[in-house]
Short mmCIF file of C-alpha atoms in Angstrom, two decimals:
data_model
loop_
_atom_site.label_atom_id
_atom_site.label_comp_id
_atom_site.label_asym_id
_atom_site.label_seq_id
_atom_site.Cartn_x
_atom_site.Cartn_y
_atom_site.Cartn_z
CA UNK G 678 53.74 18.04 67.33
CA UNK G 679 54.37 17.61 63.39
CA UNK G 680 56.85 20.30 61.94
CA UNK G 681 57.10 21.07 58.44
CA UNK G 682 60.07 21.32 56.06
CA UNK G 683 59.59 23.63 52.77
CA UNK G 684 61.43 24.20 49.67
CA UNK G 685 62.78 21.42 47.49
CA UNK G 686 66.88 21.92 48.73
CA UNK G 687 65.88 21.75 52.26
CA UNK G 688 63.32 18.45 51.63
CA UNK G 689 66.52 17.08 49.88
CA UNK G 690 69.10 17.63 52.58
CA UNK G 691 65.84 16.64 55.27
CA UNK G 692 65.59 13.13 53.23
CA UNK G 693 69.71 12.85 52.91
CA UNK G 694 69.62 12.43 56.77
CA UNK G 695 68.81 9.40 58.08
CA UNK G 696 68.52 10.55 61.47
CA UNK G 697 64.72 12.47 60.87
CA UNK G 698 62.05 10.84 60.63
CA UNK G 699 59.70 12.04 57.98
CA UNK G 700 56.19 10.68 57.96
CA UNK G 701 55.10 11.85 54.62
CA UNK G 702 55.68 14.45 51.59
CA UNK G 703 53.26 16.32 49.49
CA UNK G 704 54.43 17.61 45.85
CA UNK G 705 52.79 19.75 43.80
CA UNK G 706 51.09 17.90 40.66
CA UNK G 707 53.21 18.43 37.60
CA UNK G 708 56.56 19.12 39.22
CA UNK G 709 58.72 17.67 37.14
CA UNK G 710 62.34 19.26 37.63
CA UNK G 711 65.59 17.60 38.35
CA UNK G 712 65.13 18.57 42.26
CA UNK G 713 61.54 16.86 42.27
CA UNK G 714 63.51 13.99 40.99
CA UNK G 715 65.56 13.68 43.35
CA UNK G 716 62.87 14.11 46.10
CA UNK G 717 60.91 11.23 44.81
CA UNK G 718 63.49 8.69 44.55
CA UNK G 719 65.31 9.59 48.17
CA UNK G 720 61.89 8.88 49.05
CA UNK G 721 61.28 5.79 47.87
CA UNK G 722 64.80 4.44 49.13
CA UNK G 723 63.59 5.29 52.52
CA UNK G 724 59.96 3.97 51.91
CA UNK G 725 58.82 7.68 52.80
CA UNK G 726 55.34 8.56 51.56
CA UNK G 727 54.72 10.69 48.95
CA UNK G 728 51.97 12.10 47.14
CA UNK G 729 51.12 14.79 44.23
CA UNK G 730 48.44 17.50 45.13
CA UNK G 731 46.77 20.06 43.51
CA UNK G 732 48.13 23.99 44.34
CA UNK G 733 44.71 23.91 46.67
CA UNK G 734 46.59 21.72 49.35
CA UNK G 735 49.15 24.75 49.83
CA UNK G 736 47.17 27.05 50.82
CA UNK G 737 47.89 26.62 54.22
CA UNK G 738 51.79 26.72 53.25
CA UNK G 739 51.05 30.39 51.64
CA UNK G 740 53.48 32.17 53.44
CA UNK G 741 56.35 29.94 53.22
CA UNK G 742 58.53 30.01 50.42
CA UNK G 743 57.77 26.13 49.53
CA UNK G 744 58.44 25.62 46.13
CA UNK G 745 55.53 22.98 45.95
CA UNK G 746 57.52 20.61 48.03
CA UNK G 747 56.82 20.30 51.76
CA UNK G 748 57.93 17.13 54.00
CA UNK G 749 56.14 16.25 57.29
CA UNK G 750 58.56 15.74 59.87
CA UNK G 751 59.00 15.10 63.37
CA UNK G 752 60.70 17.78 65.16
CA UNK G 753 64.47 17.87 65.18
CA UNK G 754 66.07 15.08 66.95
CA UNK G 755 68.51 16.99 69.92
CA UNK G 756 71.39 15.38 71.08
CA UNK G 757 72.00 15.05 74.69
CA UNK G 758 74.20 17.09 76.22
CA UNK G 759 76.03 13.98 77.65
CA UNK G 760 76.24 12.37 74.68
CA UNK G 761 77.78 15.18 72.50
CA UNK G 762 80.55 15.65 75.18
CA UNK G 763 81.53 11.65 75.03
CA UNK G 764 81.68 12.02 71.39
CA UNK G 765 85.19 10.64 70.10
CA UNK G 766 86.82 13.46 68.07
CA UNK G 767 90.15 13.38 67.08
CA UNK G 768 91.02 17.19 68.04
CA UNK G 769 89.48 20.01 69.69
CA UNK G 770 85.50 20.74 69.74
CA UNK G 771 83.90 23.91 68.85
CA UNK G 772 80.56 24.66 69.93
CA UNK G 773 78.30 27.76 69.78
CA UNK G 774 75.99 28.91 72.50
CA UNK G 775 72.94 30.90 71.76
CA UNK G 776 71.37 32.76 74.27
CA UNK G 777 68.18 34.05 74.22
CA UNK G 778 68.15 34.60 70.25
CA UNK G 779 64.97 34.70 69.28
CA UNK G 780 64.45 35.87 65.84
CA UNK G 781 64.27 32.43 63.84
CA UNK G 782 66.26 33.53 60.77
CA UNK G 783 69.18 34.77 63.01
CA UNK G 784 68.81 31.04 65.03
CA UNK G 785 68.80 29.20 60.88
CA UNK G 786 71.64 31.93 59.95
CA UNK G 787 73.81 30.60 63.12
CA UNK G 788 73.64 26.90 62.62
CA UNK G 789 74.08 27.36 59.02
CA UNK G 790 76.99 29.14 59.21
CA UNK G 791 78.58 26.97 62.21
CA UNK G 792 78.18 23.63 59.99
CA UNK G 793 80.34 25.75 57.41
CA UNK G 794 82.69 26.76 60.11
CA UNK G 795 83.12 23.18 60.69
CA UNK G 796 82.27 23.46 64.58
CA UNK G 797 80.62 20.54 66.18
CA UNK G 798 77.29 21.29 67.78
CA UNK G 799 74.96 24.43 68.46
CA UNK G 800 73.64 24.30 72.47
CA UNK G 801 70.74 26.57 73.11
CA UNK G 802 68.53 26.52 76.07
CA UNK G 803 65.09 25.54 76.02
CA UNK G 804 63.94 28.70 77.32
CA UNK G 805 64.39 32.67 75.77
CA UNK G 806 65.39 30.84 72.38
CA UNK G 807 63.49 30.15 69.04
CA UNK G 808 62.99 26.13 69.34
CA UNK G 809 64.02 24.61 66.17
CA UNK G 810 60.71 24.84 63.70
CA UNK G 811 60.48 24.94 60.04
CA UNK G 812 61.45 28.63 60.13
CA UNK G 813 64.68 27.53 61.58
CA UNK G 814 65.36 24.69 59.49
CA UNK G 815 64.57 26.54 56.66
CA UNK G 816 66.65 29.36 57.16
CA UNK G 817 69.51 26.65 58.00
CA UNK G 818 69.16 25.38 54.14
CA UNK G 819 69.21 21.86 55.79
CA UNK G 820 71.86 22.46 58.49
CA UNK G 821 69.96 21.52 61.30
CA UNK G 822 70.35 18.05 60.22
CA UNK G 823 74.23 17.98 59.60
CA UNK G 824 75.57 19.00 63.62
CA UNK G 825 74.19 18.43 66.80
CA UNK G 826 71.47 20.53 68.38
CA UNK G 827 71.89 20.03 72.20
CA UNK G 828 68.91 21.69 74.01
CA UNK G 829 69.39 22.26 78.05
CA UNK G 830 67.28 23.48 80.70
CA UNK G 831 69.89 25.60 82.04
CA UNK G 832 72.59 27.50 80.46
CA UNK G 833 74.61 28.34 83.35
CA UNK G 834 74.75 24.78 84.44
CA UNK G 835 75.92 23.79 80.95
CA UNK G 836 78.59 25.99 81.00
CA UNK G 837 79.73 24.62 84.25
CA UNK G 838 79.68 21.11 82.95
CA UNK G 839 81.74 22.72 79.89
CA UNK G 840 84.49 23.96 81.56
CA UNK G 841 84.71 21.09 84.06
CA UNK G 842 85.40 19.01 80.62
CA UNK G 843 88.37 21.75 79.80
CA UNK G 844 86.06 23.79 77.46
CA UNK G 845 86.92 27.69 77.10
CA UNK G 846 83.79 30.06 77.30
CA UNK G 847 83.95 33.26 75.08
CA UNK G 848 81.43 35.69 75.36
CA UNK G 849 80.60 37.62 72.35
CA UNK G 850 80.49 41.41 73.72
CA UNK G 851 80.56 44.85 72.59
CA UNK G 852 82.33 46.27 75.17
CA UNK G 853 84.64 42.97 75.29
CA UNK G 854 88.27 43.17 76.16
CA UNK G 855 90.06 41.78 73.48
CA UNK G 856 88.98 42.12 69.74
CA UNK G 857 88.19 38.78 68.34
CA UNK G 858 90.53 38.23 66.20
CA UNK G 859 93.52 38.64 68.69
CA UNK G 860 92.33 35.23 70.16
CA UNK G 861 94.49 32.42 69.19
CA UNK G 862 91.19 29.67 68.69
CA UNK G 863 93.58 26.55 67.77
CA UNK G 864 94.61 25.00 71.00
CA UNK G 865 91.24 24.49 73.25
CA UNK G 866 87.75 22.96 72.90
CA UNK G 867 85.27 26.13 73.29
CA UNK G 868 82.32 27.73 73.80
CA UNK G 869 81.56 30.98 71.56
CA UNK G 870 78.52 32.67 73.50
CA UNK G 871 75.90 34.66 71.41
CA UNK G 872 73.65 37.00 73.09
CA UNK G 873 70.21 37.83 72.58
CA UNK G 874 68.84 40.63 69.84
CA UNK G 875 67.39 42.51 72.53
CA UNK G 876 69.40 41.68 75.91
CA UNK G 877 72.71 40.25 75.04
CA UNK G 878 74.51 37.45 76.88
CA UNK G 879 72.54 37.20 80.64
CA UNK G 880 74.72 38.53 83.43
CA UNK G 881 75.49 34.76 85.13
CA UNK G 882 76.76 33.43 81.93
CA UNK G 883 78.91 36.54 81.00
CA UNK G 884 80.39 36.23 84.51
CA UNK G 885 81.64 32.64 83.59
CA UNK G 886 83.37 33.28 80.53
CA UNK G 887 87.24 33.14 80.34
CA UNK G 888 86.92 35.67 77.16
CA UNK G 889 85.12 38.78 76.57
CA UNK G 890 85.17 39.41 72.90
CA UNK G 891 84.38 42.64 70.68
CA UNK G 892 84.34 42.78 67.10
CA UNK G 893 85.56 46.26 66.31
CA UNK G 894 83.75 48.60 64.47
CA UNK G 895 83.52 52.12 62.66
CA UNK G 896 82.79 54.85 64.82
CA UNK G 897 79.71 56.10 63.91
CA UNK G 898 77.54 52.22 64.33
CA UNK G 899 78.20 50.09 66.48
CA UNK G 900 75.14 47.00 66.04
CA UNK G 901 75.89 43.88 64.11
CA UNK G 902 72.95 41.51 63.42
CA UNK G 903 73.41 38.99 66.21
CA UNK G 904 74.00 35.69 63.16
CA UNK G 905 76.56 38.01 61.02
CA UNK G 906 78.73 38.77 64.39
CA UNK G 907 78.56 35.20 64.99
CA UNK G 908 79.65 34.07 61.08
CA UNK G 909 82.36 36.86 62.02
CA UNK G 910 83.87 35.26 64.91
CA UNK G 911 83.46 31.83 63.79
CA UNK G 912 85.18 32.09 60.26
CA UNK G 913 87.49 33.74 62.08
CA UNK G 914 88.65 30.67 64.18
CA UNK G 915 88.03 28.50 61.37
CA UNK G 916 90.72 30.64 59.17
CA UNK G 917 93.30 30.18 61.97
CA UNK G 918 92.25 26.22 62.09
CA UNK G 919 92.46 26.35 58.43
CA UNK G 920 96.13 28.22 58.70
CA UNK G 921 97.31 25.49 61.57
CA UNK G 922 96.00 22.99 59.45
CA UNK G 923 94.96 21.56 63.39
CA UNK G 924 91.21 21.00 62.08
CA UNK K 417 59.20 56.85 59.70
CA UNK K 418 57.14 55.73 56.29
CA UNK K 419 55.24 58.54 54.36
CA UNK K 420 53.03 58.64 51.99
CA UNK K 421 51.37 59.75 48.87
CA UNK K 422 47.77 60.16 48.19
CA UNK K 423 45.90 60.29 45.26
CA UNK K 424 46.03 58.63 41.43
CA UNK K 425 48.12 61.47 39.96
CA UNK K 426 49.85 61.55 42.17
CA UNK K 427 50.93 57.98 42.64
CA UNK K 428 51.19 57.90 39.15
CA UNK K 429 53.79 60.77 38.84
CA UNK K 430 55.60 59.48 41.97
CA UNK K 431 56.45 56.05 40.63
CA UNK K 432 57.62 57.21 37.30
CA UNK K 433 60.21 58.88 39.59
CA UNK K 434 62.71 56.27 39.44
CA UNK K 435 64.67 58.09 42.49
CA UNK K 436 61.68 57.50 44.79
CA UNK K 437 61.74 54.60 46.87
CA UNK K 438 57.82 53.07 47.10
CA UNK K 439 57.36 50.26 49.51
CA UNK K 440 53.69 49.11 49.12
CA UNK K 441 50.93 50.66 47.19
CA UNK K 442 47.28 49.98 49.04
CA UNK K 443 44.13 50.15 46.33
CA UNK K 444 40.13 50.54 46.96
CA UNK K 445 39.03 46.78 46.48
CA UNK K 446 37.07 46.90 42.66
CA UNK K 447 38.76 49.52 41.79
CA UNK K 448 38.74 48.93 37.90
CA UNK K 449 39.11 52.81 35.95
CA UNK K 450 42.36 53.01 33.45
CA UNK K 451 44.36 55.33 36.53
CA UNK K 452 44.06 52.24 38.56
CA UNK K 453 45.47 49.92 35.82
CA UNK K 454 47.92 52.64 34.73
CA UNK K 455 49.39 52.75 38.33
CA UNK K 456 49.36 48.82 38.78
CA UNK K 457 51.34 48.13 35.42
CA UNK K 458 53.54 50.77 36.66
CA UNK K 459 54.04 48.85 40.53
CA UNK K 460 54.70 45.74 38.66
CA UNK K 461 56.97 47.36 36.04
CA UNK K 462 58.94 48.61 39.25
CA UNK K 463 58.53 45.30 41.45
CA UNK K 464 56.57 47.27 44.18
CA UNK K 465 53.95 45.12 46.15
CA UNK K 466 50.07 46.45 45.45
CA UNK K 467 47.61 45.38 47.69
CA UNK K 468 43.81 45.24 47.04
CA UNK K 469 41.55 46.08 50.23
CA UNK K 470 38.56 46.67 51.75
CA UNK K 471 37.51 50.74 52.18
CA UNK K 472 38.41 50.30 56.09
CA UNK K 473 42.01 50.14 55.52
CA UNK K 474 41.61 53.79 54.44
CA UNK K 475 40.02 55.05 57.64
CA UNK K 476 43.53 56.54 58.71
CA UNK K 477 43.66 58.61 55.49
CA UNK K 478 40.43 59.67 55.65
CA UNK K 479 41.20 63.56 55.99
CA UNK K 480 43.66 63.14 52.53
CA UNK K 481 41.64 63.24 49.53
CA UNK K 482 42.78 59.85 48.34
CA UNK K 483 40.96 58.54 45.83
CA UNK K 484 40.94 54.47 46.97
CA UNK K 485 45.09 55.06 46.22
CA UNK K 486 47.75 55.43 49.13
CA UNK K 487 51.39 54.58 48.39
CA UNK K 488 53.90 53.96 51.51
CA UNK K 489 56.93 56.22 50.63
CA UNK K 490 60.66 55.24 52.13
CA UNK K 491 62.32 58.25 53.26
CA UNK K 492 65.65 56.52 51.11
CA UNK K 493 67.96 58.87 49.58
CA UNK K 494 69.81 57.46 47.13
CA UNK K 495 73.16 59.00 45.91
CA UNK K 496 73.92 59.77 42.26
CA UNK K 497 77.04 57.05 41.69
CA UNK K 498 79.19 60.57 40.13
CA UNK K 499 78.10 62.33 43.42
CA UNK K 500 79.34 59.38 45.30
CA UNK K 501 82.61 59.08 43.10
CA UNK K 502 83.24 62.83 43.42
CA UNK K 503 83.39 63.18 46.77
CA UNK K 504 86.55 64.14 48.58
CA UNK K 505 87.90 61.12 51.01
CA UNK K 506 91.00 61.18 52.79
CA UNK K 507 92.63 57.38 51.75
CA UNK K 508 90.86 54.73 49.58
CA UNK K 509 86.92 54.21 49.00
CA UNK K 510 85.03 51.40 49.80
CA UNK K 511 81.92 49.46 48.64
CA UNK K 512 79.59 46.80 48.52
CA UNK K 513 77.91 45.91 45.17
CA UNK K 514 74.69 43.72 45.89
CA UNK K 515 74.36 41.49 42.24
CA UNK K 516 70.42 40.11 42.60
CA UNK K 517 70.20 40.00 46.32
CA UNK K 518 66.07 39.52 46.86
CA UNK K 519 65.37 39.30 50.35
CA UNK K 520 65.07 42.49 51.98
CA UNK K 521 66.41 41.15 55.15
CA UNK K 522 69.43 40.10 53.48
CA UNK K 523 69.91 43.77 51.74
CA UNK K 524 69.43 45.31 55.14
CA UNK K 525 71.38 42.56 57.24
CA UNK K 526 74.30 43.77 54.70
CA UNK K 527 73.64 47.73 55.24
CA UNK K 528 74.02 47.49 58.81
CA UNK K 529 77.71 45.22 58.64
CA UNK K 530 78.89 48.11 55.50
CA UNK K 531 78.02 50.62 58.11
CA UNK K 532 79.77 48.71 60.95
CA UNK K 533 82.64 47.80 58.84
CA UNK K 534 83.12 51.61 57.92
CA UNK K 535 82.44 51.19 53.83
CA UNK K 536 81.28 54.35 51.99
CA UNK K 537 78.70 53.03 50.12
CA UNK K 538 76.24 50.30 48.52
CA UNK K 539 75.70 49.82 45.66
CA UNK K 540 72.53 48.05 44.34
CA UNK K 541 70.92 47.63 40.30
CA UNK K 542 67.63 48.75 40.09
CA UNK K 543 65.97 45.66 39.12
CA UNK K 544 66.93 41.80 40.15
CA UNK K 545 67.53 43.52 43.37
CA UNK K 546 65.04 44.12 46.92
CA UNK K 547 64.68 48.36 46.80
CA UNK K 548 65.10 49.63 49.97
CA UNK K 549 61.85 49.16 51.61
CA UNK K 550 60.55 49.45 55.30
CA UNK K 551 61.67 45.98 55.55
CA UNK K 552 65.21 46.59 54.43
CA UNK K 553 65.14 49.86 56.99
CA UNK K 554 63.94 47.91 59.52
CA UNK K 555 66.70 44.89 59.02
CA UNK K 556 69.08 47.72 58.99
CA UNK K 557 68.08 49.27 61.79
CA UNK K 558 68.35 52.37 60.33
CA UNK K 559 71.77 51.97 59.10
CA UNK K 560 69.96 52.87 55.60
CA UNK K 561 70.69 56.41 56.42
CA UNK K 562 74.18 56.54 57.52
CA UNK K 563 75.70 55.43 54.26
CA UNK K 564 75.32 56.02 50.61
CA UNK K 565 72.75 54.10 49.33
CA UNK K 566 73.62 54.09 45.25
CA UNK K 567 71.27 52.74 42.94
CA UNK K 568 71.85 52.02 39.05
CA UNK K 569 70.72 50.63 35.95
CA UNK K 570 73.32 48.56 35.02
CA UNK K 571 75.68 47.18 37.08
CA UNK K 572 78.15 45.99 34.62
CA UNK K 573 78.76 49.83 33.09
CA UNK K 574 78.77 50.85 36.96
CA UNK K 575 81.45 48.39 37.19
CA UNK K 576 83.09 50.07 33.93
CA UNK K 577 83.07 53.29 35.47
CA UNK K 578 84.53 52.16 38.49
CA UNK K 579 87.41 50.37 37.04
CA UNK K 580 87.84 53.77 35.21
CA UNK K 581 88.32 55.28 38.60
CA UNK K 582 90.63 53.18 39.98
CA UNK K 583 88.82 50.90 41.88
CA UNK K 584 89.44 46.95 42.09
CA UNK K 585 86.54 44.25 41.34
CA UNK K 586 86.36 42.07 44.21
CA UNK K 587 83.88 39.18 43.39
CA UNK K 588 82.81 36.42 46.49
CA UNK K 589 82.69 33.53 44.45
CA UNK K 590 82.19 30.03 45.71
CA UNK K 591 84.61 28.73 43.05
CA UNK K 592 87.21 31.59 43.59
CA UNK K 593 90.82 30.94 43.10
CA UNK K 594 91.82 33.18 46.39
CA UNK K 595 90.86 33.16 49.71
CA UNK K 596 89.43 35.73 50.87
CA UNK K 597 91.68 36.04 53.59
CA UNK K 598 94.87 36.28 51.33
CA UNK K 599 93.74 39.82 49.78
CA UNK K 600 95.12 42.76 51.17
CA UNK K 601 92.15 45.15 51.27
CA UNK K 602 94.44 47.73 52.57
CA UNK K 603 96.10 49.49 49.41
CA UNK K 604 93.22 49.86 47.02
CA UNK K 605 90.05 51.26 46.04
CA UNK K 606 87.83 48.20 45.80
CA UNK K 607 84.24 47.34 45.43
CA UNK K 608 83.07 44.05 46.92
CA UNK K 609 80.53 42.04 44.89
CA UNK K 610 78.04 39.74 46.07
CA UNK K 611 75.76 37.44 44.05
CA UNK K 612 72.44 36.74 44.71
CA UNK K 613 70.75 33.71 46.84
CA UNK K 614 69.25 31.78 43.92
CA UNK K 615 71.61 32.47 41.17
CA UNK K 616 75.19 34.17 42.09
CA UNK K 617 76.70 36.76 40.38
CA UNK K 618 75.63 37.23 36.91
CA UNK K 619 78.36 35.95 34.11
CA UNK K 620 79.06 39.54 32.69
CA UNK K 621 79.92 40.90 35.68
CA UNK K 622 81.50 38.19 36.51
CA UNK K 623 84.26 38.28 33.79
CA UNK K 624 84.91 41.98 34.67
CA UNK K 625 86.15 40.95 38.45
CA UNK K 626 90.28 41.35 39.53
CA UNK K 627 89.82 38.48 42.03
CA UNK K 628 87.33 36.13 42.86
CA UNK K 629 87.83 35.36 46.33
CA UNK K 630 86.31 32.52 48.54
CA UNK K 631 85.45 31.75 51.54
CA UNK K 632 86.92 28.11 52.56
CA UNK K 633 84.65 26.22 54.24
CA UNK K 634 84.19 22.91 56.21
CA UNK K 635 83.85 19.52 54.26
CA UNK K 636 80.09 18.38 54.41
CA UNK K 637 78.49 21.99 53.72
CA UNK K 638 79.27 24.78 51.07
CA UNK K 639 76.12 27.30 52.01
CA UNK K 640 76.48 30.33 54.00
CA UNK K 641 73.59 32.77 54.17
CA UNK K 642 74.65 35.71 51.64
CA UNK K 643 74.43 38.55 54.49
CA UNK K 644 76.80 36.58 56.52
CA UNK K 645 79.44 35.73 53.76
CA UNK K 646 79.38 39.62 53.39
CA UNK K 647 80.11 40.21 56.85
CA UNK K 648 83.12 37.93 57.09
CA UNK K 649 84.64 39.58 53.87
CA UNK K 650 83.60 43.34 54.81
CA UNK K 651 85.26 42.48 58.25
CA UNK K 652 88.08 40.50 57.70
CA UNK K 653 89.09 43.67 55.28
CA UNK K 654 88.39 46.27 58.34
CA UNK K 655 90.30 44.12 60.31
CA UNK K 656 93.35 44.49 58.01
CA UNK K 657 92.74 48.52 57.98
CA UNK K 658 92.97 48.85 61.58
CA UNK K 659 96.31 46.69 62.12
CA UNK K 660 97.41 49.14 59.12
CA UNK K 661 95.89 52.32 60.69
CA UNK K 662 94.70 52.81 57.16
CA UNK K 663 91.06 54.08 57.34
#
């Protein structure tokens, strides 16, 4: 299955990563800004196809904001669970978990904000979750292509496999124990789990997880969007990284 | 729940009411007489979407005597910014000031963490802004109406007026010289200022900001989604009012 790219800062970061493999981009005939520019001649370094087309050849592209730039690429490239966890890192690793997320913006939101947050990949399982498409990746600005994406069958497995390798598993909660902030993130490799718009975090995984976290609120609202709790949490663990200089 | 307003008068007389809040405006296909035109400048004078379409859309308002013209009404009310300013709070006000911020999912994304994060109002400029529309109600999920919803002309005498009332200009900057972390929220009046997704936070109001905070992020990616840089500012500030008991 092809997958698209749109939008001239997300065909740039696209065509900055080696790693994807883009089989062709289509420009809009005229374009001749800075950004256009730079899309032509990342494109000829990599020998990537390119061609100029009239406003016609869009059409199909209506609804998504694409600038008149759109890349053909192959889907993401997921790393293997395996893989990520026999990474060398000097220092601890940070991961997010999304579970059951489906709203695509909230999915691009989350892995955009963890590459900001500096954690180290985004596991999601290949069931109850928006699969990476162009939605995602477009929402991400280009962050899909700058951490891994590990995609598992099972979540509950993972998170067995997680722990055995001396990851910590917080759950993201409203009714959580502690408030998130009163966690001391510095000292362990973990998990941050994300729940689902609609269902939250599923019962099996919430049972494994060594921390229930809330994110206090005023009294009379009490529903975060699911990618601004996680940006929350995250920058908040990145701020005491950032403070213990342990990064 | 969307209303609406029937009729070429009388979609003419609502949207030269500035105060009501028009999300779409649905026209008889060839519809060509000089209401018609009067009411479309108008829509596009105000940014609201028109749509052209065929007489079937209007089956649902057949028993309204609506002339080919239906206009989707959002049950918004805004607050006057004196109103807001005048009314009695125990302890120190808080606000959000959106500066350009276009997608209605961000706007209502950024409702819903105010409301959660227990500020007393938004504060948006009636152009280079989304209006609150069924979208932004719907991101919001509903949090539209359980805060004041402020709209002005000009943000930079809003800003004026607010300085006059003892309020401090806190602009999220990329550049900033503080963290944003390193504020204390807790002793001050203070109106938080976000920029827009394309194009920041306009110079003028710019130069009128106390601090211009950032938020410090990892090496390889400087982007967060504007909804979620609000939420880690809005919250990191509630989080300082609760260890302070100051709300």
């Amino acid at each position: 299955m092809e997958d698209f790219v749109f939008g001239k800062n997300s065909v740039i970061e696209l065509l900055n990563n080696k790693k994807r493999n883009v089989s062709k981009i289509i420009i809009l005939k005229g374009a001749k800004d800075s950004k256009t520019e730079t899309i032509i001649s990342l494109a000829k370094e990599r020998g990537i196809v390119f061609q100029f087309v009239p406003k016609e050849k869009f059409t199909k592209f209506s609804k998504d904001a694409h600038q008149g730039v759109v890349a053909y690429v192959a889907p993401v490239e997921y790393t293997e669970l395996e893989d990520f966890l026999n990474k060398k890192k000097d220092g601890y690793k940070r991961v997010v978990i999304l579970d059951g997320i489906e709203d695509p913006h909230n999915v691009g939101a989350i892995i955009r904000s963890a590459v900001c947050a500096g954690l180290d990949a985004v596991i999601l399982p290949s069931r109850r979750t928006s699969l990476i498409n162009s939605t995602v990746e477009k929402s991400s600005m280009g962050a899909v292509n700058l951490i891994d994406i590990v995609m598992v069958n099972s979540l509950s497995s993972t998170i067995d496999i997680l722990k055995d390798r001396d990851f910590w598993i917080i759950a993201s909660e409203a009714e959580g124990k502690d408030n998130y902030f009163d966690i001391d993130y510095c000292g362990m490799n973990f998990a941050l789990v994300m729940g689902g718009e609609h269902s939250g975090i599923s019962s099996t995984i919430m049972k494994k997880a060594d921390f229930k976290v809330k994110i206090p609120m005023s009294a009379n609202f009490n529903s975060l969007n699911v990618s601004n709790a996680a940006a929350i949490i995250m920058f908040e663990a990145f701020k005491q990284l950032l403070k213990n200089k342990n990064l």
